[in-house]
Amino acid sequence: MAEASGGENTSSPSATTSTDSSDQAASGDSLKEKPTCILCLGMAGSGKTTFVQRLTAHLYAKKETPYVVNLDPAVKEVPYPANIDIRDSVNYKEVMKQYKLGPNGGIVTSLNLFATRFDQVMSFLDKKQSNEFKFAIFDTPGQIEVFTWSASGAIITEALASSFATVVVYIIDTARSTNPVTFMSNMLYACSILYKTKLPFVVVLNKTDIVDHNFAVEWMQDFEVFEEALSQDTTYMSSLTRSMSLVLDEFYQNLRTVGVSSMTGAGFEEFLKAVDNAVVEFETQYKPEYERLKKEKEEKAKKDREDQLKKVQQDLGKGEAVAMETIKTGAQAIESAHATPFHISLGADLDSDDDDERGDEEEWDEEEIKEHESFKRFLEKEKQKGQHAKKEESG
Ligand SMILES: Nc1nc2c(ncn2[C@@H]2O[C@H](COP(=O)(O)OP(=O)(O)O)[C@@H](O)[C@H]2O)c(=O)[nH]1
Ligand SMILES: [Mg+2]
Protein backbone atom coordinates (compact mmCIF):
# COMPACT_ATOMS: atom_id res chain seq x y z
CA MET A 1 0.00 0.00 0.00
CA ALA A 2 1.40 3.35 -0.94
CA GLU A 3 0.67 6.94 -0.30
CA ALA A 4 0.31 9.32 -3.21
CA SER A 5 3.11 11.82 -3.14
CA GLY A 6 0.65 14.69 -3.60
CA GLY A 7 -0.02 14.95 0.10
CA GLU A 8 3.59 15.08 1.10
CA ASN A 9 4.77 18.22 -0.61
CA THR A 10 1.85 20.44 0.14
CA SER A 11 2.50 23.61 2.05
CA SER A 12 1.41 23.48 5.63
CA PRO A 13 -1.14 26.09 6.59
CA SER A 14 -0.10 28.46 9.34
CA ALA A 15 -2.84 28.30 11.93
CA THR A 16 -5.55 25.72 11.61
CA THR A 17 -6.66 24.91 15.10
CA SER A 18 -9.50 27.03 16.35
CA THR A 19 -8.99 28.73 19.67
CA ASP A 20 -12.51 29.13 20.96
CA SER A 21 -13.43 28.10 24.46
CA SER A 22 -14.83 24.79 23.26
CA ASP A 23 -11.28 23.59 22.77
CA GLN A 24 -10.68 23.69 26.45
CA ALA A 25 -13.59 21.37 26.95
CA ALA A 26 -11.68 18.73 25.08
CA SER A 27 -10.30 16.06 27.33
CA GLY A 28 -7.65 14.37 25.19
CA ASP A 29 -5.09 17.01 24.27
CA SER A 30 -3.12 14.50 22.26
CA LEU A 31 -6.04 14.27 19.82
CA LYS A 32 -5.70 17.95 19.08
CA GLU A 33 -2.42 17.34 17.32
CA LYS A 34 -3.82 14.62 15.09
CA PRO A 35 -6.09 15.07 12.08
CA THR A 36 -9.85 14.79 12.45
CA CYS A 37 -11.33 11.93 10.43
CA ILE A 38 -14.45 12.65 8.39
CA LEU A 39 -16.18 9.46 7.30
CA CYS A 40 -18.59 10.12 4.41
CA LEU A 41 -21.53 7.72 4.24
CA GLY A 42 -24.77 7.83 2.30
CA MET A 43 -27.00 5.97 -0.15
CA ALA A 44 -25.73 5.33 -3.67
CA GLY A 45 -25.96 8.53 -5.68
CA SER A 46 -26.46 10.76 -2.64
CA GLY A 47 -23.31 12.59 -3.73
CA LYS A 48 -20.56 11.28 -1.43
CA THR A 49 -17.80 11.48 -4.02
CA THR A 50 -18.92 14.90 -5.26
CA PHE A 51 -19.14 16.06 -1.65
CA VAL A 52 -15.59 14.87 -0.92
CA GLN A 53 -14.42 16.61 -4.08
CA ARG A 54 -16.07 19.89 -3.09
CA LEU A 55 -14.92 19.71 0.51
CA THR A 56 -11.36 19.03 -0.63
CA ALA A 57 -11.47 22.00 -3.01
CA HIS A 58 -12.97 24.19 -0.28
CA LEU A 59 -10.23 23.26 2.18
CA TYR A 60 -7.51 23.74 -0.44
CA ALA A 61 -8.85 27.24 -1.07
CA LYS A 62 -8.59 27.90 2.67
CA LYS A 63 -5.03 26.50 2.64
CA GLU A 64 -6.12 23.71 4.94
CA THR A 65 -5.02 20.84 2.73
CA PRO A 66 -6.93 17.69 3.73
CA TYR A 67 -5.66 14.11 3.64
CA VAL A 68 -8.04 12.25 1.34
CA VAL A 69 -8.66 8.51 1.21
CA ASN A 70 -10.79 6.73 -1.38
CA LEU A 71 -12.34 3.48 -0.09
CA ASP A 72 -14.49 2.79 -3.16
CA PRO A 73 -12.78 0.02 -5.15
CA ALA A 74 -15.28 0.20 -8.02
CA VAL A 75 -15.24 3.90 -8.81
CA LYS A 76 -14.07 4.63 -12.37
CA GLU A 77 -12.55 8.02 -11.72
CA VAL A 78 -11.66 9.74 -8.50
CA PRO A 79 -12.33 13.45 -9.04
CA TYR A 80 -10.09 14.65 -6.19
CA PRO A 81 -6.40 14.25 -5.35
CA ALA A 82 -6.41 11.10 -3.21
CA ASN A 83 -3.47 10.49 -0.87
CA ILE A 84 -4.53 6.87 -0.50
CA ASP A 85 -6.66 5.06 -3.06
CA ILE A 86 -7.99 1.56 -2.38
CA ARG A 87 -7.68 0.89 -6.13
CA ASP A 88 -3.90 1.06 -5.84
CA SER A 89 -3.99 -1.84 -3.37
CA VAL A 90 -6.85 -4.02 -4.61
CA ASN A 91 -7.89 -4.68 -8.17
CA TYR A 92 -11.62 -5.10 -7.85
CA LYS A 93 -12.05 -6.71 -11.29
CA GLU A 94 -9.33 -9.24 -10.49
CA VAL A 95 -10.97 -10.01 -7.11
CA MET A 96 -14.24 -10.71 -8.94
CA LYS A 97 -12.43 -13.09 -11.29
CA GLN A 98 -10.33 -14.89 -8.69
CA TYR A 99 -13.07 -15.33 -6.12
CA LYS A 100 -15.73 -15.90 -8.80
CA LEU A 101 -17.91 -13.08 -7.53
CA GLY A 102 -20.41 -10.62 -8.95
CA PRO A 103 -19.94 -6.84 -8.70
CA ASN A 104 -21.32 -6.53 -5.15
CA GLY A 105 -19.36 -9.48 -3.79
CA GLY A 106 -16.29 -8.08 -5.51
CA ILE A 107 -16.65 -4.74 -3.78
CA VAL A 108 -17.26 -6.29 -0.35
CA THR A 109 -14.30 -8.67 -0.72
CA SER A 110 -12.02 -5.89 -1.97
CA LEU A 111 -12.88 -3.81 1.07
CA ASN A 112 -12.33 -6.84 3.32
CA LEU A 113 -8.91 -7.39 1.80
CA PHE A 114 -8.08 -3.72 2.23
CA ALA A 115 -9.26 -3.78 5.85
CA THR A 116 -6.72 -6.50 6.65
CA ARG A 117 -4.04 -3.96 5.77
CA PHE A 118 -5.68 -0.95 7.36
CA ASP A 119 -2.97 -0.77 9.99
CA GLN A 120 -0.76 0.67 7.25
CA VAL A 121 -3.22 3.48 6.57
CA MET A 122 -3.31 4.07 10.31
CA SER A 123 0.46 4.33 10.46
CA PHE A 124 0.48 6.86 7.59
CA LEU A 125 -2.17 8.89 9.38
CA ASP A 126 -0.45 8.57 12.73
CA LYS A 127 2.54 10.41 11.39
CA LYS A 128 0.42 13.38 10.35
CA GLN A 129 0.07 16.40 12.54
CA SER A 130 -3.02 18.56 12.53
CA ASN A 131 -1.02 21.62 11.53
CA GLU A 132 -0.14 19.72 8.38
CA PHE A 133 -3.51 18.06 7.79
CA LYS A 134 -6.39 19.17 9.93
CA PHE A 135 -8.78 16.76 8.26
CA ALA A 136 -8.58 13.25 6.85
CA ILE A 137 -11.57 12.65 4.59
CA PHE A 138 -12.81 9.16 3.68
CA ASP A 139 -14.97 8.48 0.64
CA THR A 140 -16.83 5.15 0.91
CA PRO A 141 -18.27 2.69 -1.65
CA GLY A 142 -21.39 3.71 -3.57
CA GLN A 143 -23.67 1.13 -1.94
CA ILE A 144 -23.91 2.16 1.70
CA GLU A 145 -24.40 -1.33 3.14
CA VAL A 146 -20.99 -2.42 1.85
CA PHE A 147 -19.51 -0.20 4.51
CA THR A 148 -22.13 0.00 7.24
CA TRP A 149 -23.07 -3.68 7.45
CA SER A 150 -19.76 -5.32 6.77
CA ALA A 151 -17.03 -6.46 9.11
CA SER A 152 -14.47 -4.35 7.25
CA GLY A 153 -16.53 -1.17 7.63
CA ALA A 154 -16.71 -1.76 11.37
CA ILE A 155 -12.99 -2.55 11.57
CA ILE A 156 -12.06 0.64 9.70
CA THR A 157 -14.44 2.82 11.69
CA GLU A 158 -13.30 1.44 15.04
CA ALA A 159 -9.64 1.67 14.10
CA LEU A 160 -10.04 5.34 13.21
CA ALA A 161 -12.12 6.22 16.26
CA SER A 162 -9.61 4.55 18.55
CA SER A 163 -6.83 6.95 17.51
CA PHE A 164 -8.43 10.03 15.98
CA ALA A 165 -11.37 12.31 16.54
CA THR A 166 -13.83 10.76 14.10
CA VAL A 167 -17.05 12.22 12.75
CA VAL A 168 -19.62 10.38 10.64
CA VAL A 169 -21.12 12.48 7.88
CA TYR A 170 -24.37 11.09 6.56
CA ILE A 171 -25.12 12.51 3.13
CA ILE A 172 -28.71 12.69 1.92
CA ASP A 173 -29.95 13.44 -1.57
CA THR A 174 -32.38 16.20 -0.60
CA ALA A 175 -33.97 16.31 -4.05
CA ARG A 176 -34.95 12.66 -3.77
CA SER A 177 -36.21 12.93 -0.20
CA THR A 178 -39.14 15.25 -0.78
CA ASN A 179 -41.46 12.26 -0.39
CA PRO A 180 -42.10 11.91 3.37
CA VAL A 181 -41.86 8.11 3.25
CA THR A 182 -38.51 8.20 1.44
CA PHE A 183 -37.28 10.85 3.81
CA MET A 184 -38.29 8.73 6.78
CA SER A 185 -36.52 5.64 5.43
CA ASN A 186 -33.36 7.65 4.92
CA MET A 187 -33.52 9.04 8.45
CA LEU A 188 -34.12 5.57 9.89
CA TYR A 189 -30.98 4.41 8.13
CA ALA A 190 -29.07 7.37 9.50
CA CYS A 191 -30.40 6.56 12.96
CA SER A 192 -29.29 2.93 12.70
CA ILE A 193 -25.77 4.02 11.75
CA LEU A 194 -25.64 6.46 14.64
CA TYR A 195 -26.55 3.74 17.12
CA LYS A 196 -24.19 1.27 15.48
CA THR A 197 -21.13 3.50 15.42
CA LYS A 198 -22.06 5.69 18.42
CA LEU A 199 -19.91 8.39 16.85
CA PRO A 200 -20.74 12.09 16.52
CA PHE A 201 -22.94 12.63 13.55
CA VAL A 202 -23.54 15.35 10.98
CA VAL A 203 -26.42 14.97 8.54
CA VAL A 204 -25.66 16.70 5.27
CA LEU A 205 -28.68 17.56 3.15
CA ASN A 206 -26.94 17.65 -0.21
CA LYS A 207 -28.05 19.03 -3.58
CA THR A 208 -29.66 22.19 -2.21
CA ASP A 209 -29.09 23.74 -5.62
CA ILE A 210 -31.99 21.57 -6.82
CA VAL A 211 -34.31 21.74 -3.79
CA ASP A 212 -34.00 23.95 -0.73
CA HIS A 213 -33.45 21.80 2.36
CA ASN A 214 -35.72 23.80 4.68
CA PHE A 215 -38.66 21.45 4.16
CA ALA A 216 -36.62 18.64 5.69
CA VAL A 217 -35.47 20.76 8.63
CA GLU A 218 -39.10 21.68 9.27
CA TRP A 219 -40.16 18.04 9.15
CA MET A 220 -37.57 17.22 11.77
CA GLN A 221 -38.47 20.12 14.03
CA ASP A 222 -42.22 19.96 13.81
CA PHE A 223 -44.00 16.63 13.80
CA GLU A 224 -47.30 18.21 12.75
CA VAL A 225 -45.81 19.58 9.56
CA PHE A 226 -44.47 16.15 8.76
CA GLU A 227 -47.81 14.59 9.57
CA GLU A 228 -49.55 16.97 7.23
CA ALA A 229 -47.18 16.06 4.43
CA LEU A 230 -47.91 12.42 5.16
CA SER A 231 -51.68 12.89 5.19
CA GLN A 232 -51.73 12.88 1.40
CA ASP A 233 -50.54 9.31 1.59
CA THR A 234 -53.04 6.85 3.06
CA THR A 235 -51.23 3.58 2.47
CA TYR A 236 -50.15 1.18 5.19
CA MET A 237 -46.62 2.48 4.69
CA SER A 238 -47.66 5.96 5.75
CA SER A 239 -49.21 4.80 9.01
CA LEU A 240 -46.04 2.88 9.76
CA THR A 241 -44.06 6.00 8.92
CA ARG A 242 -46.22 8.04 11.27
CA SER A 243 -45.47 5.85 14.25
CA MET A 244 -41.82 5.59 13.29
CA SER A 245 -41.38 9.32 13.10
CA LEU A 246 -42.60 9.65 16.67
CA VAL A 247 -39.84 7.27 17.66
CA LEU A 248 -37.30 9.29 15.71
CA ASP A 249 -38.18 12.47 17.55
CA GLU A 250 -35.42 12.00 20.08
CA PHE A 251 -32.91 11.25 17.34
CA TYR A 252 -33.80 14.55 15.66
CA GLN A 253 -33.36 16.53 18.88
CA ASN A 254 -29.62 16.06 19.01
CA LEU A 255 -28.96 16.02 15.32
CA ARG A 256 -26.66 18.42 13.50
CA THR A 257 -28.04 19.07 10.03
CA VAL A 258 -26.49 21.22 7.36
CA GLY A 259 -27.76 21.98 3.88
CA VAL A 260 -25.03 22.01 1.22
CA SER A 261 -24.65 21.89 -2.51
CA SER A 262 -21.65 19.88 -3.59
CA MET A 263 -22.25 21.34 -7.03
CA THR A 264 -22.04 25.03 -6.11
CA GLY A 265 -20.16 24.84 -2.82
CA ALA A 266 -22.94 26.47 -0.79
CA GLY A 267 -23.08 25.63 2.91
CA PHE A 268 -19.55 24.29 3.32
CA GLU A 269 -18.44 26.83 5.91
CA GLU A 270 -21.46 25.90 7.98
CA PHE A 271 -20.57 22.27 7.52
CA LEU A 272 -17.06 22.83 8.88
CA LYS A 273 -18.54 24.53 11.95
CA ALA A 274 -20.77 21.51 12.52
CA VAL A 275 -17.69 19.28 12.28
CA ASP A 276 -15.88 21.42 14.87
CA ASN A 277 -18.85 20.95 17.21
CA ALA A 278 -18.90 17.25 16.54
CA VAL A 279 -15.20 17.02 17.41
CA VAL A 280 -15.89 18.62 20.78
CA GLU A 281 -18.63 16.07 21.31
CA PHE A 282 -16.21 13.29 20.36
CA GLU A 283 -13.64 14.40 22.87
CA THR A 284 -15.97 15.12 25.74
CA GLN A 285 -18.43 12.25 25.38
CA TYR A 286 -17.25 9.53 23.05
CA LYS A 287 -13.56 9.44 23.82
CA PRO A 288 -13.94 8.87 27.59
CA GLU A 289 -16.50 6.14 26.91
CA TYR A 290 -14.22 4.50 24.34
CA GLU A 291 -11.37 4.62 26.77
CA ARG A 292 -13.46 3.04 29.51
CA LEU A 293 -14.64 0.22 27.25
CA LYS A 294 -11.13 -0.32 25.95
CA LYS A 295 -9.81 -0.69 29.46
CA GLU A 296 -12.60 -3.08 30.34
CA LYS A 297 -11.87 -5.23 27.30
CA GLU A 298 -8.15 -5.21 27.94
CA GLU A 299 -8.72 -6.38 31.49
CA LYS A 300 -11.05 -9.11 30.31
CA ALA A 301 -8.59 -10.22 27.63
CA LYS A 302 -5.83 -10.31 30.22
CA LYS A 303 -7.95 -12.40 32.54
CA ASP A 304 -8.87 -14.77 29.71
CA ARG A 305 -5.22 -15.18 28.82
CA GLU A 306 -4.35 -15.95 32.41
CA ASP A 307 -7.19 -18.47 32.64
CA GLN A 308 -6.04 -20.15 29.48
CA LEU A 309 -2.49 -20.26 30.71
CA LYS A 310 -3.68 -21.90 33.94
CA LYS A 311 -5.62 -24.43 31.92
CA VAL A 312 -2.58 -25.22 29.80
CA GLN A 313 -0.45 -25.64 32.91
CA GLN A 314 -2.99 -28.00 34.42
CA ASP A 315 -3.05 -29.98 31.20
CA LEU A 316 0.71 -30.19 31.24
CA GLY A 317 0.48 -32.02 34.57
CA LYS A 318 -1.47 -34.86 33.01
CA GLY A 319 0.87 -36.42 30.47
CA GLU A 320 -1.74 -38.33 28.54
CA ALA A 321 -4.08 -35.44 28.18
CA VAL A 322 -1.36 -33.44 26.47
CA ALA A 323 -0.80 -36.20 23.96
CA MET A 324 -4.47 -36.14 23.09
CA GLU A 325 -4.46 -32.41 22.60
CA THR A 326 -1.95 -32.69 19.80
CA ILE A 327 -4.32 -34.77 17.69
CA LYS A 328 -6.76 -32.04 16.98
CA THR A 329 -9.89 -32.52 15.00
CA GLY A 330 -10.70 -29.83 12.49
CA ALA A 331 -13.28 -28.32 14.77
CA GLN A 332 -10.90 -28.14 17.71
CA ALA A 333 -8.25 -26.53 15.58
CA ILE A 334 -10.65 -23.78 14.64
CA GLU A 335 -11.78 -23.36 18.20
CA SER A 336 -8.30 -22.93 19.50
CA ALA A 337 -7.58 -20.29 16.90
CA HIS A 338 -10.32 -18.16 18.47
CA ALA A 339 -12.35 -18.27 15.34
CA THR A 340 -15.45 -16.21 14.80
CA PRO A 341 -17.94 -16.93 12.03
CA PHE A 342 -16.35 -14.00 10.23
CA HIS A 343 -12.99 -15.74 10.12
CA ILE A 344 -14.39 -18.92 8.74
CA SER A 345 -16.47 -17.37 6.06
CA LEU A 346 -13.46 -15.49 4.77
CA GLY A 347 -11.39 -18.59 4.25
CA ALA A 348 -7.95 -19.66 5.31
CA ASP A 349 -5.93 -16.90 3.64
CA LEU A 350 -7.55 -14.12 5.52
CA ASP A 351 -7.68 -16.04 8.76
CA SER A 352 -3.99 -15.99 9.34
CA ASP A 353 -3.79 -12.24 8.79
CA ASP A 354 -6.63 -11.45 11.09
CA ASP A 355 -5.29 -13.59 13.85
CA ASP A 356 -2.01 -11.77 13.66
CA GLU A 357 -3.63 -8.40 13.80
CA ARG A 358 -6.02 -9.13 16.59
CA GLY A 359 -3.27 -10.90 18.42
CA ASP A 360 -2.92 -9.82 21.99
CA GLU A 361 -5.55 -7.16 22.30
CA GLU A 362 -8.66 -8.96 21.25
CA GLU A 363 -11.09 -6.14 21.16
CA TRP A 364 -14.37 -7.98 20.83
CA ASP A 365 -17.60 -6.29 21.47
CA GLU A 366 -20.40 -7.94 23.37
CA GLU A 367 -22.09 -9.26 20.25
CA GLU A 368 -18.91 -10.90 19.06
CA ILE A 369 -18.36 -12.48 22.44
CA LYS A 370 -21.90 -13.83 22.42
CA GLU A 371 -21.41 -15.18 18.91
CA HIS A 372 -18.14 -16.70 19.94
CA GLU A 373 -19.73 -18.33 22.98
CA SER A 374 -22.55 -19.90 21.00
CA PHE A 375 -20.09 -20.98 18.35
CA LYS A 376 -18.00 -22.64 21.03
CA ARG A 377 -21.05 -24.45 22.32
CA PHE A 378 -21.78 -25.60 18.79
CA LEU A 379 -18.25 -26.94 18.42
CA GLU A 380 -18.49 -28.65 21.78
CA LYS A 381 -21.64 -30.45 20.65
CA GLU A 382 -20.01 -31.47 17.41
CA LYS A 383 -17.05 -32.81 19.35
CA GLN A 384 -19.29 -34.84 21.64
CA LYS A 385 -21.14 -36.21 18.64
CA GLY A 386 -17.82 -37.22 17.11
CA GLN A 387 -16.67 -38.95 20.28
CA HIS A 388 -19.98 -40.70 20.59
CA ALA A 389 -19.72 -41.96 17.02
CA LYS A 390 -16.15 -43.15 17.64
CA LYS A 391 -17.17 -45.05 20.74
CA GLU A 392 -19.95 -46.76 18.85
CA GLU A 393 -17.53 -47.67 16.10
CA SER A 394 -14.98 -49.21 18.41
CA GLY A 395 -17.55 -50.74 20.77
N1 LIG B 1 -27.32 19.10 -8.69
C1 LIG B 1 -26.47 18.45 -7.89
N2 LIG B 1 -26.02 17.24 -8.23
C2 LIG B 1 -25.16 16.62 -7.41
C3 LIG B 1 -24.72 17.19 -6.19
N3 LIG B 1 -23.89 16.33 -5.58
C4 LIG B 1 -23.80 15.25 -6.39
N4 LIG B 1 -24.55 15.41 -7.49
C5 LIG B 1 -24.72 14.45 -8.59
O1 LIG B 1 -25.24 13.24 -8.07
C6 LIG B 1 -24.73 12.13 -8.79
C7 LIG B 1 -24.13 11.12 -7.84
O2 LIG B 1 -23.00 11.69 -7.21
P1 LIG B 1 -21.79 10.84 -6.63
O3 LIG B 1 -20.91 11.82 -5.96
O4 LIG B 1 -21.20 9.98 -7.66
O5 LIG B 1 -22.57 9.94 -5.57
P2 LIG B 1 -22.01 8.75 -4.64
O6 LIG B 1 -22.45 7.48 -5.27
O7 LIG B 1 -22.69 8.96 -3.33
O8 LIG B 1 -20.54 8.90 -4.56
C8 LIG B 1 -23.72 12.69 -9.78
O9 LIG B 1 -24.33 12.78 -11.03
C9 LIG B 1 -23.42 14.07 -9.24
O10 LIG B 1 -23.08 14.97 -10.25
C10 LIG B 1 -25.23 18.51 -5.85
O11 LIG B 1 -24.93 19.10 -4.80
N5 LIG B 1 -26.09 19.08 -6.73
MG1 LIG C 1 -18.94 7.60 -4.93
XYZ file of N, CA and C and ligand atoms in Angstrom, residues 43-50 142 206-207 209-210 261-263, ligand 1:
76
model
N -26.478 6.882 0.880
C -26.996 5.969 -0.148
C -26.270 6.198 -1.474
N -26.352 5.199 -2.347
C -25.733 5.333 -3.671
C -26.341 6.540 -4.392
N -25.496 7.369 -4.922
C -25.965 8.527 -5.678
C -26.318 9.735 -4.831
N -26.143 9.620 -3.506
C -26.459 10.765 -2.645
C -25.452 11.895 -2.866
N -24.299 11.556 -3.418
C -23.309 12.587 -3.729
C -22.077 12.549 -2.845
N -21.723 11.391 -2.320
C -20.555 11.278 -1.427
C -19.279 11.744 -2.124
N -19.041 11.168 -3.317
C -17.802 11.481 -4.023
C -17.750 12.959 -4.399
N -18.873 13.484 -4.891
C -18.923 14.898 -5.257
C -18.729 15.771 -4.020
N -20.076 3.203 -3.175
C -21.390 3.706 -3.568
C -22.514 3.126 -2.735
N -27.683 17.259 0.989
C -26.935 17.652 -0.213
C -27.895 18.035 -1.353
N -27.340 18.660 -2.353
C -28.047 19.034 -3.584
C -29.071 20.140 -3.337
N -28.913 22.928 -4.402
C -29.089 23.737 -5.622
C -30.336 23.303 -6.387
N -30.779 22.053 -6.141
C -31.994 21.566 -6.819
C -33.229 21.871 -5.970
N -24.622 22.317 -1.113
C -24.647 21.890 -2.509
C -23.220 21.562 -2.903
N -22.993 20.290 -3.187
C -21.647 19.881 -3.588
C -21.351 20.401 -4.991
N -22.418 20.802 -5.682
C -22.248 21.340 -7.030
C -21.736 22.777 -6.969
N -27.320 19.102 -8.686
C -26.469 18.450 -7.888
N -26.018 17.239 -8.230
C -25.159 16.618 -7.408
C -24.722 17.194 -6.188
N -23.892 16.328 -5.578
C -23.797 15.251 -6.389
N -24.552 15.414 -7.491
C -24.725 14.454 -8.587
O -25.238 13.239 -8.072
C -24.732 12.129 -8.787
C -24.126 11.122 -7.842
O -23.001 11.690 -7.214
P -21.789 10.839 -6.626
O -20.913 11.818 -5.962
O -21.200 9.983 -7.661
O -22.566 9.942 -5.567
P -22.010 8.754 -4.642
O -22.449 7.480 -5.274
O -22.695 8.962 -3.327
O -20.538 8.896 -4.562
C -23.725 12.692 -9.777
O -24.332 12.776 -11.034
C -23.420 14.069 -9.242
O -23.081 14.972 -10.251
C -25.233 18.512 -5.849
O -24.929 19.096 -4.804
N -26.091 19.077 -6.726
